Amino acid sequence: MSSRTLRPGGRAARVQAAVHQATRELLDAHGRAGLTVPMIAAQAGVTPSTIYRRWGDLGELLADVSTECMRPDGEPADTGSVPGDLAAWGEQYREEMSTEVGRAMLRDVLQSCGNWGPGGGRSPCMSFTADQIGIIVARGVARGERVPSVDAVLDTLVAPIIYRLLMDAVPPTPQQVARWVQACMQGATKQARAA
Amino acid sequence: MSSRTLRPGGRAARVQAAVHQATRELLDAHGRAGLTVPMIAAQAGVTPSTIYRRWGDLGELLADVSTECMRPDGEPADTGSVPGDLAAWGEQYREEMSTEVGRAMLRDVLQSCGNWGPGGGRSPCMSFTADQIGIIVARGVARGERVPSVDAVLDTLVAPIIYRLLMDAVPPTPQQVARWVQACMQGATKQARAA
């Protein structure tokens, strides 16, 4: 993602911020049907070729904007226990991703999935998620609780939420999320606290 | 999917077969970069407007062709036990979906995911998978084995394969698939055989 390598406040960063903001405004106002690169360029006050040069095409730009929207605002809520934290985080994730906006972001992000996968890096969307779960697990270790591995939570809780959202006729339910959190905790083990 | 409602041998079914075959041939010969609806129409011997009318755009046509490619050729291998059947099926699924062709098909299918989801039906890709798992589970019930539910296998084995393929830096491994099969069997229960 271009956003990672930009010097904050530099010209490239300012162009990126303007283009991202213009894209979000046009999406809010008109949705994505009929959205074009020249429309976004006019709104952002840059030339269309600036956008094509930086992002390649509209799909890549939408993926970049959606990835930024998925970046978490802060740490997961601290409920005092790992199962509580996972339940609260999982339910919020399920709810946000099940909205029309969440599903559209997910589709945008997946459109550019040729950018990672074998030979590339992990998708930023998965990295954000793994970081949030890592915080929950680290808090549990510090409290001396039994904790699942981050990978186990990705596979047992996050994966079925995403799979059902992408493929199933109905979105996953809070009851399913609660069951998947239980399944995560079945494989939890006690880990040594860092000194 | 239009293929479900066509009268076999009718004009619409013949047009669809010709367009699907032309698409597969052009994909094999040139890949998808540069593929256009007029090219496919010329190869299939139909007008471009026939394709636009039936499929809407190239993305929908590719999704339709990829869905047909994902249709299973037959029943899952019968190894004599549910864990054996799930391990064999899961490993074949992981291997096929991890290829360049499998990943491209998955992306094509997901591009048209606005067609299902809340208010729509389950994606054909998930339906094919659920049917295959249903066969394995039914064989286990007939043998008097402990079996997981089809939904548990979708969430515990299929979902992490797809999630990792779409999002992670490296594809899932045979060792991960084996672990996920074990996790499926942990929730298995004995079910009454049909009379």
XYZ file of C-alpha atoms in Angstrom:
390
model
C 0.000 0.000 0.000
C 1.394 3.347 -0.987
C 0.299 4.896 2.312
C 3.008 3.030 4.177
C 6.001 4.539 2.464
C 4.937 8.192 2.200
C 6.683 10.971 4.097
C 3.928 12.542 6.236
C 3.137 16.068 5.050
C 5.074 15.563 1.801
C 3.487 16.287 -1.559
C 2.705 12.629 -2.242
C 1.039 12.259 1.168
C -1.069 15.395 0.571
C -2.165 14.141 -2.852
C -3.058 10.790 -1.348
C -5.080 12.370 1.452
C -6.959 14.591 -1.035
C -7.741 11.668 -3.367
C -8.840 9.415 -0.493
C -11.097 12.143 0.893
C -12.595 12.901 -2.538
C -13.277 9.185 -3.046
C -14.991 8.835 0.333
C -17.103 11.956 -0.279
C -18.244 10.770 -3.710
C -18.970 7.286 -2.367
C -21.058 8.790 0.446
C -22.909 11.096 -1.925
C -23.504 8.841 -4.938
C -22.382 5.278 -4.119
C -20.032 3.430 -6.404
C -22.277 3.017 -9.435
C -21.061 5.481 -12.028
C -17.997 6.523 -9.998
C -15.063 7.303 -12.341
C -11.430 8.313 -11.974
C -11.999 11.707 -13.708
C -14.823 12.494 -11.221
C -12.543 11.736 -8.287
C -9.674 13.703 -9.829
C -11.916 16.784 -10.319
C -13.157 16.578 -6.725
C -9.600 16.152 -5.362
C -8.116 18.871 -7.558
C -5.588 16.596 -9.266
C -5.307 15.297 -12.836
C -6.709 11.868 -13.702
C -3.213 10.802 -14.801
C -1.963 11.433 -11.250
C -4.476 8.869 -10.052
C -3.732 6.349 -12.802
C 0.019 6.695 -12.156
C -0.288 6.179 -8.393
C -3.102 3.608 -8.211
C -3.295 1.974 -11.634
C -7.090 1.918 -11.860
C -10.318 2.632 -9.998
C -10.413 -0.844 -8.438
C -6.984 -0.392 -6.842
C -7.915 3.061 -5.558
C -11.143 1.748 -4.014
C -9.198 -1.122 -2.437
C -6.701 1.357 -0.965
C -9.443 3.614 0.417
C -11.337 0.637 1.850
C -8.181 -0.716 3.489
C -7.664 2.621 5.212
C -11.300 2.546 6.388
C -10.671 -0.887 7.913
C -7.726 0.361 9.964
C -8.861 0.062 13.617
C -9.428 3.296 15.550
C -7.879 1.973 18.743
C -7.308 -1.083 20.903
C -10.059 -3.672 21.420
C -12.259 -3.067 24.485
C -10.779 -4.492 27.700
C -13.467 -6.536 29.427
C -11.086 -8.156 31.922
C -10.838 -11.629 30.331
C -9.788 -13.185 27.035
C -13.157 -14.830 26.290
C -14.884 -11.537 27.138
C -12.522 -9.526 24.936
C -12.865 -11.972 22.047
C -16.657 -11.982 22.339
C -16.828 -8.169 22.372
C -14.324 -7.755 19.536
C -15.835 -10.569 17.444
C -19.366 -9.235 17.781
C -18.289 -5.706 16.794
C -16.316 -7.087 13.826
C -19.290 -9.212 12.718
C -21.641 -6.266 13.002
C -19.416 -3.791 11.144
C -18.522 -6.192 8.352
C -22.167 -7.265 7.892
C -23.311 -3.751 6.963
C -23.705 -2.709 3.340
C -20.607 -0.510 3.742
C -18.570 -3.274 5.397
C -19.427 -5.787 2.665
C -18.554 -3.278 -0.064
C -15.191 -2.569 1.612
C -14.466 -6.274 1.846
C -15.223 -6.749 -1.855
C -13.013 -3.764 -2.756
C -10.131 -5.117 -0.720
C -10.457 -8.577 -2.266
C -10.476 -7.143 -5.794
C -6.838 -6.261 -5.390
C -5.877 -9.561 -3.800
C -3.527 -10.295 -6.688
C -1.218 -7.849 -4.909
C -0.473 -10.291 -2.148
C -0.878 -14.013 -1.746
C 1.955 -16.386 -2.593
C 5.110 -14.373 -3.133
C 3.556 -11.202 -1.733
C 2.691 -10.029 1.769
C -0.304 -10.622 3.997
C -3.251 -8.369 3.138
C -3.344 -5.200 5.297
C -6.903 -6.140 6.251
C -5.691 -9.441 7.772
C -2.717 -7.677 9.391
C -4.995 -5.176 11.155
C -7.135 -8.045 12.423
C -4.147 -10.087 13.601
C -2.765 -7.030 15.442
C -6.058 -6.500 17.308
C -6.215 -10.165 18.308
C -2.543 -10.009 19.321
C -3.401 -7.237 21.789
C -6.186 -9.336 23.331
C -3.904 -12.381 23.619
C -1.030 -10.340 25.126
C -3.375 -8.879 27.759
C -4.511 -12.415 28.631
C -0.909 -13.614 28.979
C -0.149 -10.626 31.242
C -3.162 -11.563 33.406
C -1.951 -15.183 33.615
C -4.992 -16.480 31.698
C -5.195 -19.423 29.314
C -5.004 -17.955 25.789
C -5.500 -19.251 22.244
C -2.864 -18.472 19.614
C -3.513 -15.537 17.287
C -3.583 -17.988 14.362
C -6.206 -20.110 16.099
C -8.445 -17.047 16.515
C -7.949 -16.071 12.864
C -8.933 -19.585 11.730
C -11.706 -20.281 14.253
C -13.420 -16.903 14.695
C -12.442 -14.530 11.874
C -12.390 -17.011 8.966
C -15.994 -18.234 9.328
C -17.260 -14.639 9.732
C -15.599 -13.657 6.446
C -16.481 -16.899 4.635
C -20.173 -16.637 5.572
C -20.264 -12.936 4.686
C -18.777 -13.586 1.266
C -20.621 -16.752 0.355
C -23.707 -17.467 2.416
C -27.293 -16.335 1.851
C -27.491 -14.720 5.290
C -24.826 -12.993 7.387
C -23.424 -14.772 10.454
C -25.381 -14.291 13.693
C -24.263 -13.204 17.185
C -24.989 -16.776 18.326
C -22.542 -18.161 15.761
C -19.889 -15.658 16.870
C -20.393 -16.741 20.511
C -19.919 -20.412 19.507
C -16.761 -19.614 17.527
C -15.320 -17.736 20.535
C -15.999 -20.830 22.685
C -14.217 -22.978 20.093
C -11.196 -20.626 20.246
C -11.020 -21.025 24.018
C -11.131 -24.844 23.818
C -7.607 -24.822 22.429
C -6.346 -22.147 24.858
C -3.235 -22.848 26.910
C -1.339 -21.140 29.695
C 1.709 -19.235 28.478
C 4.713 -17.902 30.356
C 4.491 -14.185 31.091
C 7.252 -12.064 29.614
C 9.758 -11.137 32.333
C -27.035 -18.483 -12.347
C -28.613 -18.611 -15.732
C -27.426 -22.204 -16.270
C -29.980 -23.467 -13.757
C -33.065 -22.357 -15.566
C -32.154 -23.245 -19.152
C -33.894 -25.968 -21.112
C -31.117 -28.413 -22.084
C -30.548 -28.363 -25.844
C -32.575 -25.185 -26.276
C -31.181 -22.161 -28.081
C -30.293 -20.349 -24.857
C -28.454 -23.411 -23.533
C -26.531 -23.756 -26.818
C -25.547 -20.078 -26.750
C -24.423 -20.418 -23.154
C -22.350 -23.517 -23.887
C -20.676 -21.793 -26.860
C -19.896 -18.642 -24.863
C -18.573 -20.622 -21.890
C -16.364 -22.726 -24.165
C -15.063 -19.668 -26.025
C -14.243 -17.987 -22.701
C -12.371 -21.035 -21.406
C -10.430 -21.379 -24.673
C -9.404 -17.702 -24.701
C -8.458 -17.867 -21.001
C -6.307 -20.937 -21.668
C -4.658 -19.351 -24.696
C -4.110 -15.774 -23.530
C -5.032 -15.465 -19.827
C -7.435 -12.807 -18.656
C -5.330 -9.729 -19.321
C -6.760 -8.091 -22.433
C -9.765 -10.439 -22.622
C -12.816 -8.566 -23.930
C -16.473 -9.337 -24.572
C -16.121 -8.736 -28.360
C -13.227 -11.242 -28.486
C -15.339 -13.861 -26.712
C -18.340 -13.111 -28.923
C -16.264 -13.546 -32.098
C -14.843 -16.853 -30.854
C -18.309 -18.121 -29.842
C -20.017 -16.952 -33.027
C -22.526 -14.692 -31.274
C -22.907 -10.906 -31.148
C -21.415 -8.941 -28.225
C -24.894 -7.678 -27.369
C -26.011 -11.274 -26.791
C -23.342 -11.553 -24.109
C -24.114 -8.163 -22.544
C -27.821 -9.009 -22.479
C -27.316 -12.398 -20.824
C -24.401 -11.670 -18.454
C -24.283 -7.898 -18.012
C -20.513 -7.534 -18.230
C -17.243 -9.444 -18.497
C -16.942 -9.833 -14.702
C -20.300 -11.587 -14.455
C -19.460 -13.856 -17.378
C -16.103 -14.824 -15.822
C -17.854 -15.466 -12.501
C -20.381 -17.723 -14.262
C -17.660 -19.653 -16.105
C -15.585 -20.018 -12.920
C -18.597 -21.252 -10.980
C -19.154 -23.957 -13.597
C -15.462 -24.915 -13.333
C -15.882 -25.309 -9.564
C -18.754 -27.755 -9.955
C -17.459 -31.098 -8.578
C -16.901 -33.930 -11.054
C -18.275 -36.589 -8.725
C -18.639 -37.713 -5.126
C -15.779 -37.294 -2.640
C -13.470 -40.305 -2.354
C -14.747 -42.977 0.065
C -11.912 -43.895 2.435
C -14.134 -45.821 4.853
C -14.330 -43.235 7.651
C -15.485 -39.634 8.128
C -12.111 -38.302 9.295
C -10.437 -40.070 6.374
C -12.971 -38.715 3.882
C -12.677 -35.171 5.266
C -8.878 -35.316 5.195
C -8.837 -36.549 1.581
C -11.479 -34.076 0.412
C -9.969 -31.150 2.366
C -6.477 -31.771 1.034
C -7.708 -31.990 -2.564
C -9.771 -28.807 -2.098
C -6.786 -26.967 -0.579
C -4.529 -28.113 -3.390
C -6.915 -27.196 -6.211
C -7.855 -23.816 -4.765
C -4.205 -22.917 -4.072
C -3.235 -23.106 -7.744
C -3.040 -19.982 -9.895
C -6.181 -21.165 -11.709
C -8.038 -21.911 -8.465
C -7.246 -18.512 -6.982
C -8.314 -16.741 -10.178
C -11.619 -18.665 -10.174
C -12.208 -17.740 -6.542
C -11.611 -14.052 -7.300
C -13.970 -14.214 -10.301
C -16.699 -15.815 -8.244
C -16.338 -13.246 -5.445
C -16.523 -10.342 -7.899
C -20.162 -11.117 -8.454
C -20.960 -11.670 -4.780
C -23.423 -8.774 -4.900
C -25.726 -11.327 -6.513
C -26.229 -13.181 -3.288
C -25.711 -12.364 0.359
C -28.488 -10.914 2.487
C -31.724 -11.136 0.535
C -30.204 -13.423 -2.117
C -29.209 -17.064 -2.161
C -26.099 -18.892 -1.059
C -23.264 -18.684 -3.603
C -23.188 -21.724 -5.926
C -19.549 -22.212 -4.914
C -20.571 -22.679 -1.249
C -23.528 -24.866 -2.271
C -21.267 -27.243 -4.211
C -18.960 -27.474 -1.192
C -21.830 -28.056 1.253
C -23.212 -30.809 -1.016
C -19.867 -32.633 -1.082
C -19.536 -32.425 2.703
C -23.155 -33.562 3.053
C -22.290 -36.740 1.138
C -19.372 -37.460 3.495
C -21.530 -36.854 6.574
C -24.389 -39.005 5.239
C -21.975 -41.889 4.579
C -20.707 -41.560 8.158
C -24.239 -41.643 9.569
C -24.989 -44.743 7.488
C -21.849 -46.417 8.921
C -22.931 -45.504 12.475
C -19.939 -43.176 12.965
C -19.742 -39.966 14.990
C -20.141 -37.114 12.507
C -19.772 -33.317 12.594
C -22.551 -31.168 11.146
C -22.117 -29.858 7.606
C -22.092 -26.308 9.008
C -19.312 -27.201 11.448
C -17.176 -28.491 8.565
C -17.861 -25.347 6.511
C -16.807 -23.137 9.451
C -13.910 -25.212 10.764
C -12.287 -26.646 7.621
C -13.475 -24.734 4.546
C -13.589 -21.193 5.983
C -9.918 -21.036 7.084
C -8.768 -22.507 3.746
C -10.616 -19.751 1.869
C -9.703 -16.978 4.336
C -5.987 -17.824 4.204
C -6.057 -18.149 0.414
C -7.686 -14.746 0.028
C -5.777 -12.827 2.669
C -2.568 -14.460 3.836
C 0.950 -14.154 2.431
C 1.247 -17.915 1.956
C -1.374 -20.539 1.096
C -2.581 -22.947 3.798
C -0.491 -26.108 4.262
C -1.476 -29.797 4.368
C -0.577 -29.728 8.095
C -3.098 -26.948 8.713
C -5.772 -28.876 6.827
C -5.070 -31.963 8.954
C -5.460 -29.888 12.140
C -8.717 -28.363 10.934
C -10.088 -31.848 10.144
C -9.215 -32.902 13.717
C -11.029 -29.824 15.029
C -14.126 -30.798 12.993
C -14.098 -34.259 14.570
C -13.873 -32.879 18.115
C -17.455 -31.658 17.827
C -18.693 -34.854 16.115
C -21.689 -36.685 17.563
C -23.503 -39.935 16.919
C -26.672 -39.472 14.868
C -29.623 -41.769 14.332
C -29.513 -43.619 11.035
C -32.377 -42.997 8.653
C -34.818 -45.927 8.769
